[in-house]
Amino acid sequence: MKQIVCAACIALACATGAEAKSKRIDSSLDHLDPMTRLEQLCAIETMNRVRKDDKTYRPDRAITYALDKPILDGHTMSGKGGAFRSRGKWYQYSFTCSATPDHKKVSGFTYKIGDPIPEDQWETYGLFR
């Protein structure tokens, strides 16, 4: 179920029209439990930041828990095992993502892109084309 919800939220994040996109994402996130909402919010923020900061990448999916389970501390999620897909390849990333208490807005975010994930490891981590 998480991957289906993730795919829906991520697809919405990639839609055009900033205001409409924001409303659709907010509406989708409202239906999630708080922890899943935080996870999705952080995945969406990853794609937005990577897309904005480095034109080399065009992320269309992000999974905060792909290679390793993230750590939760209150309204902050951090991890070293996130993965995002860009131009048909997956890349590892580490991150710290803080959110408002309702987990609807990001209040702080840092990340670092790591190495590409070899295609022969994708199945191990549940990654897909």
PDB file of N, CA and C in Angstrom, residues 54-98:
ATOM      1  N   ASP A  54      19.994  20.954  -8.816  1.00  0.00           N
ATOM      2  CA  ASP A  54      20.951  20.343  -9.737  1.00  0.00           C
ATOM      3  C   ASP A  54      20.226  19.908 -11.003  1.00  0.00           C
ATOM      4  N   LYS A  55      20.394  20.669 -12.050  1.00  0.00           N
ATOM      5  CA  LYS A  55      19.685  20.407 -13.307  1.00  0.00           C
ATOM      6  C   LYS A  55      20.133  19.108 -13.975  1.00  0.00           C
ATOM      7  N   THR A  56      21.168  18.462 -13.438  1.00  0.00           N
ATOM      8  CA  THR A  56      21.618  17.170 -13.954  1.00  0.00           C
ATOM      9  C   THR A  56      20.541  16.117 -13.756  1.00  0.00           C
ATOM     10  N   TYR A  57      19.778  16.238 -12.675  1.00  0.00           N
ATOM     11  CA  TYR A  57      18.775  15.246 -12.300  1.00  0.00           C
ATOM     12  C   TYR A  57      17.368  15.755 -12.590  1.00  0.00           C
ATOM     13  N   ARG A  58      16.493  14.828 -12.948  1.00  0.00           N
ATOM     14  CA  ARG A  58      15.069  15.111 -13.138  1.00  0.00           C
ATOM     15  C   ARG A  58      14.285  14.020 -12.401  1.00  0.00           C
ATOM     16  N   PRO A  59      14.267  14.062 -11.077  1.00  0.00           N
ATOM     17  CA  PRO A  59      13.636  12.978 -10.316  1.00  0.00           C
ATOM     18  C   PRO A  59      12.131  12.873 -10.556  1.00  0.00           C
ATOM     19  N   ASP A  60      11.674  11.626 -10.708  1.00  0.00           N
ATOM     20  CA  ASP A  60      10.248  11.380 -10.865  1.00  0.00           C
ATOM     21  C   ASP A  60       9.719  10.426  -9.800  1.00  0.00           C
ATOM     22  N   ARG A  61      10.590   9.897  -8.976  1.00  0.00           N
ATOM     23  CA  ARG A  61      10.214   9.050  -7.838  1.00  0.00           C
ATOM     24  C   ARG A  61      11.252   9.256  -6.743  1.00  0.00           C
ATOM     25  N   ALA A  62      10.804   9.124  -5.500  1.00  0.00           N
ATOM     26  CA  ALA A  62      11.720   9.141  -4.352  1.00  0.00           C
ATOM     27  C   ALA A  62      11.141   8.236  -3.277  1.00  0.00           C
ATOM     28  N   ILE A  63      12.007   7.468  -2.648  1.00  0.00           N
ATOM     29  CA  ILE A  63      11.600   6.553  -1.588  1.00  0.00           C
ATOM     30  C   ILE A  63      12.557   6.774  -0.421  1.00  0.00           C
ATOM     31  N   THR A  64      12.035   7.226   0.700  1.00  0.00           N
ATOM     32  CA  THR A  64      12.883   7.561   1.851  1.00  0.00           C
ATOM     33  C   THR A  64      13.470   6.330   2.520  1.00  0.00           C
ATOM     34  N   TYR A  65      12.860   5.174   2.348  1.00  0.00           N
ATOM     35  CA  TYR A  65      13.243   3.956   3.064  1.00  0.00           C
ATOM     36  C   TYR A  65      13.815   2.883   2.151  1.00  0.00           C
ATOM     37  N   ALA A  66      14.252   3.216   0.944  1.00  0.00           N
ATOM     38  CA  ALA A  66      14.635   2.224  -0.058  1.00  0.00           C
ATOM     39  C   ALA A  66      15.787   1.313   0.395  1.00  0.00           C
ATOM     40  N   LEU A  67      16.878   1.887   0.856  1.00  0.00           N
ATOM     41  CA  LEU A  67      18.057   1.100   1.203  1.00  0.00           C
ATOM     42  C   LEU A  67      18.184   0.856   2.702  1.00  0.00           C
ATOM     43  N   ASP A  68      17.525   1.679   3.494  1.00  0.00           N
ATOM     44  CA  ASP A  68      17.618   1.562   4.940  1.00  0.00           C
ATOM     45  C   ASP A  68      16.453   2.326   5.569  1.00  0.00           C
ATOM     46  N   LYS A  69      16.004   1.844   6.707  1.00  0.00           N
ATOM     47  CA  LYS A  69      14.884   2.474   7.401  1.00  0.00           C
ATOM     48  C   LYS A  69      15.310   3.829   7.973  1.00  0.00           C
ATOM     49  N   PRO A  70      14.532   4.887   7.700  1.00  0.00           N
ATOM     50  CA  PRO A  70      14.868   6.202   8.262  1.00  0.00           C
ATOM     51  C   PRO A  70      14.591   6.239   9.769  1.00  0.00           C
ATOM     52  N   ILE A  71      15.178   7.205  10.436  1.00  0.00           N
ATOM     53  CA  ILE A  71      15.007   7.403  11.872  1.00  0.00           C
ATOM     54  C   ILE A  71      14.006   8.527  12.084  1.00  0.00           C
ATOM     55  N   LEU A  72      13.053   8.290  12.971  1.00  0.00           N
ATOM     56  CA  LEU A  72      12.062   9.303  13.309  1.00  0.00           C
ATOM     57  C   LEU A  72      12.374   9.867  14.684  1.00  0.00           C
ATOM     58  N   ASP A  73      12.337  11.191  14.790  1.00  0.00           N
ATOM     59  CA  ASP A  73      12.527  11.870  16.061  1.00  0.00           C
ATOM     60  C   ASP A  73      11.530  13.026  16.104  1.00  0.00           C
ATOM     61  N   GLY A  74      10.390  12.783  16.712  1.00  0.00           N
ATOM     62  CA  GLY A  74       9.347  13.802  16.738  1.00  0.00           C
ATOM     63  C   GLY A  74       8.811  14.059  15.346  1.00  0.00           C
ATOM     64  N   HIS A  75       9.007  15.274  14.868  1.00  0.00           N
ATOM     65  CA  HIS A  75       8.521  15.667  13.544  1.00  0.00           C
ATOM     66  C   HIS A  75       9.658  15.718  12.533  1.00  0.00           C
ATOM     67  N   THR A  76      10.750  14.989  12.834  1.00  0.00           N
ATOM     68  CA  THR A  76      11.910  14.956  11.954  1.00  0.00           C
ATOM     69  C   THR A  76      12.218  13.522  11.538  1.00  0.00           C
ATOM     70  N   MET A  77      12.474  13.346  10.253  1.00  0.00           N
ATOM     71  CA  MET A  77      12.865  12.061   9.700  1.00  0.00           C
ATOM     72  C   MET A  77      14.248  12.244   9.091  1.00  0.00           C
ATOM     73  N   SER A  78      15.144  11.301   9.359  1.00  0.00           N
ATOM     74  CA  SER A  78      16.473  11.368   8.750  1.00  0.00           C
ATOM     75  C   SER A  78      16.904   9.967   8.357  1.00  0.00           C
ATOM     76  N   GLY A  79      17.730   9.904   7.338  1.00  0.00           N
ATOM     77  CA  GLY A  79      18.187   8.606   6.879  1.00  0.00           C
ATOM     78  C   GLY A  79      19.326   8.709   5.895  1.00  0.00           C
ATOM     79  N   LYS A  80      19.977   7.578   5.719  1.00  0.00           N
ATOM     80  CA  LYS A  80      21.082   7.483   4.757  1.00  0.00           C
ATOM     81  C   LYS A  80      20.728   6.560   3.596  1.00  0.00           C
ATOM     82  N   GLY A  81      19.521   6.011   3.630  1.00  0.00           N
ATOM     83  CA  GLY A  81      19.150   5.011   2.645  1.00  0.00           C
ATOM     84  C   GLY A  81      17.997   5.374   1.750  1.00  0.00           C
ATOM     85  N   GLY A  82      17.828   6.659   1.462  1.00  0.00           N
ATOM     86  CA  GLY A  82      16.813   7.058   0.510  1.00  0.00           C
ATOM     87  C   GLY A  82      17.291   6.791  -0.911  1.00  0.00           C
ATOM     88  N   ALA A  83      16.347   6.729  -1.834  1.00  0.00           N
ATOM     89  CA  ALA A  83      16.691   6.572  -3.249  1.00  0.00           C
ATOM     90  C   ALA A  83      15.720   7.401  -4.075  1.00  0.00           C
ATOM     91  N   PHE A  84      16.250   8.029  -5.118  1.00  0.00           N
ATOM     92  CA  PHE A  84      15.373   8.716  -6.070  1.00  0.00           C
ATOM     93  C   PHE A  84      15.733   8.262  -7.470  1.00  0.00           C
ATOM     94  N   ARG A  85      14.729   8.273  -8.346  1.00  0.00           N
ATOM     95  CA  ARG A  85      14.923   7.865  -9.728  1.00  0.00           C
ATOM     96  C   ARG A  85      14.951   9.099 -10.614  1.00  0.00           C
ATOM     97  N   SER A  86      15.937   9.135 -11.484  1.00  0.00           N
ATOM     98  CA  SER A  86      16.084  10.232 -12.433  1.00  0.00           C
ATOM     99  C   SER A  86      16.564   9.675 -13.762  1.00  0.00           C
ATOM    100  N   ARG A  87      15.817   9.989 -14.812  1.00  0.00           N
ATOM    101  CA  ARG A  87      16.186   9.567 -16.160  1.00  0.00           C
ATOM    102  C   ARG A  87      16.458   8.062 -16.234  1.00  0.00           C
ATOM    103  N   GLY A  88      15.629   7.297 -15.521  1.00  0.00           N
ATOM    104  CA  GLY A  88      15.710   5.837 -15.583  1.00  0.00           C
ATOM    105  C   GLY A  88      16.775   5.198 -14.715  1.00  0.00           C
ATOM    106  N   LYS A  89      17.454   5.984 -13.895  1.00  0.00           N
ATOM    107  CA  LYS A  89      18.476   5.436 -12.996  1.00  0.00           C
ATOM    108  C   LYS A  89      18.115   5.818 -11.565  1.00  0.00           C
ATOM    109  N   TRP A  90      18.516   4.982 -10.615  1.00  0.00           N
ATOM    110  CA  TRP A  90      18.280   5.247  -9.194  1.00  0.00           C
ATOM    111  C   TRP A  90      19.557   5.722  -8.533  1.00  0.00           C
ATOM    112  N   TYR A  91      19.421   6.689  -7.626  1.00  0.00           N
ATOM    113  CA  TYR A  91      20.547   7.261  -6.890  1.00  0.00           C
ATOM    114  C   TYR A  91      20.244   7.223  -5.398  1.00  0.00           C
ATOM    115  N   GLN A  92      21.248   6.907  -4.618  1.00  0.00           N
ATOM    116  CA  GLN A  92      21.123   6.911  -3.164  1.00  0.00           C
ATOM    117  C   GLN A  92      21.202   8.345  -2.680  1.00  0.00           C
ATOM    118  N   TYR A  93      20.517   8.651  -1.582  1.00  0.00           N
ATOM    119  CA  TYR A  93      20.672   9.957  -0.956  1.00  0.00           C
ATOM    120  C   TYR A  93      20.479   9.831   0.551  1.00  0.00           C
ATOM    121  N   SER A  94      21.103  10.737   1.276  1.00  0.00           N
ATOM    122  CA  SER A  94      20.878  10.872   2.718  1.00  0.00           C
ATOM    123  C   SER A  94      20.135  12.182   2.931  1.00  0.00           C
ATOM    124  N   PHE A  95      19.412  12.277   4.039  1.00  0.00           N
ATOM    125  CA  PHE A  95      18.578  13.456   4.232  1.00  0.00           C
ATOM    126  C   PHE A  95      18.200  13.650   5.698  1.00  0.00           C
ATOM    127  N   THR A  96      17.824  14.863   6.014  1.00  0.00           N
ATOM    128  CA  THR A  96      17.139  15.208   7.255  1.00  0.00           C
ATOM    129  C   THR A  96      15.994  16.119   6.855  1.00  0.00           C
ATOM    130  N   CYS A  97      14.799  15.746   7.269  1.00  0.00           N
ATOM    131  CA  CYS A  97      13.584  16.455   6.868  1.00  0.00           C
ATOM    132  C   CYS A  97      12.747  16.718   8.107  1.00  0.00           C
ATOM    133  N   SER A  98      12.515  17.983   8.408  1.00  0.00           N
ATOM    134  CA  SER A  98      11.674  18.365   9.544  1.00  0.00           C
ATOM    135  C   SER A  98      10.376  18.954   9.009  1.00  0.00           C
TER     136      SER A  98
END
